[in-house]
XYZ file of C-alpha atoms in Angstrom:
80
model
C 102.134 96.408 95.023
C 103.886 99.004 97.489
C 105.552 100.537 95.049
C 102.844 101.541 92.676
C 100.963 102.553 95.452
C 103.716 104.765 96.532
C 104.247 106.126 92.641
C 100.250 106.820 92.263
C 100.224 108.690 95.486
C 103.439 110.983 94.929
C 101.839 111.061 91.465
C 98.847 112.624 92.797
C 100.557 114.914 95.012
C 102.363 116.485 91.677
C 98.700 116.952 90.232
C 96.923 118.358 93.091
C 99.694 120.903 93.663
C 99.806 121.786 89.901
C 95.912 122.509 90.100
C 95.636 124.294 93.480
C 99.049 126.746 91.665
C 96.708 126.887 88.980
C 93.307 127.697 90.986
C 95.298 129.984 93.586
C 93.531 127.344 96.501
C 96.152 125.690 98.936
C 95.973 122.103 97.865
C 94.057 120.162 100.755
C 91.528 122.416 99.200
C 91.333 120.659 95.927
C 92.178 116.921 97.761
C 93.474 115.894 101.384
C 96.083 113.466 102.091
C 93.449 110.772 103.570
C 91.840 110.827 99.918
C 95.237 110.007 97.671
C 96.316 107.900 100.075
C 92.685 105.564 99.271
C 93.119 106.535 95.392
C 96.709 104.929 95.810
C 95.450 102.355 97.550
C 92.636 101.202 95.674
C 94.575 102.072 92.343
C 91.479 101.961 90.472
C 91.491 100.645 86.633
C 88.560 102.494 85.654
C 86.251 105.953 86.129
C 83.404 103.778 87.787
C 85.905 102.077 90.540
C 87.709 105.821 91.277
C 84.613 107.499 91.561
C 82.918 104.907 93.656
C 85.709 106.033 96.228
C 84.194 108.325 99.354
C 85.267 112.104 98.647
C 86.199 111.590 94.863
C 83.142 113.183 93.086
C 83.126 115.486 95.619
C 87.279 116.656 95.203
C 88.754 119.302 93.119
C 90.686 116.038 91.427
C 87.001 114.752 90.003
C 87.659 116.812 86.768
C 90.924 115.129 85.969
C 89.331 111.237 86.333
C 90.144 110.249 83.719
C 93.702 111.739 83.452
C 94.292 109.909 86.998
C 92.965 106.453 85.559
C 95.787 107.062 82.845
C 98.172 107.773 85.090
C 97.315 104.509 87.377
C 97.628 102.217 84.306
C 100.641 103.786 83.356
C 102.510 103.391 86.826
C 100.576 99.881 86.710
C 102.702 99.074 83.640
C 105.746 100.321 84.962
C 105.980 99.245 88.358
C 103.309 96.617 88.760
């Protein structure tokens, strides 16, 4: 649905400029835009399905998977 799509990605944004205040990094450092944008997309329900997405493992947002998989069934809940 657009709008959890939209809610995961602004989600995301939140997190990946929390951790890049956190880590002093600017925050395409810990994730680009193309990469929430295919989390959001995708909306994965579980750690296999995000981190079978291209770039995940490799992203500063690979130590909070399983905070983002919350996060998704959350907005899921609420929005879906």
């Amino acid at each position: 649905a657009p709008q959890v799509e939209r809610q995961v990605f602004l989600r995301l944004q939140e997190m990946r400029q929390k951790m890049a205040i956190n880590s002093r990094s600017k925050a395409f450092e810990i994730a680009g835009n193309p990469l929430l944008k295919e989390i959001s997309r995708r909306a994965p329900t579980g750690l296999d399905d995000l981190r079978a997405i291209p770039g995940f493992a490799e992203s500063g947002l690979a130590t909070e998977a399983t905070q983002i998989v919350t996060m998704i069934a959350a907005v899921r809940m609420q929005y879906g």
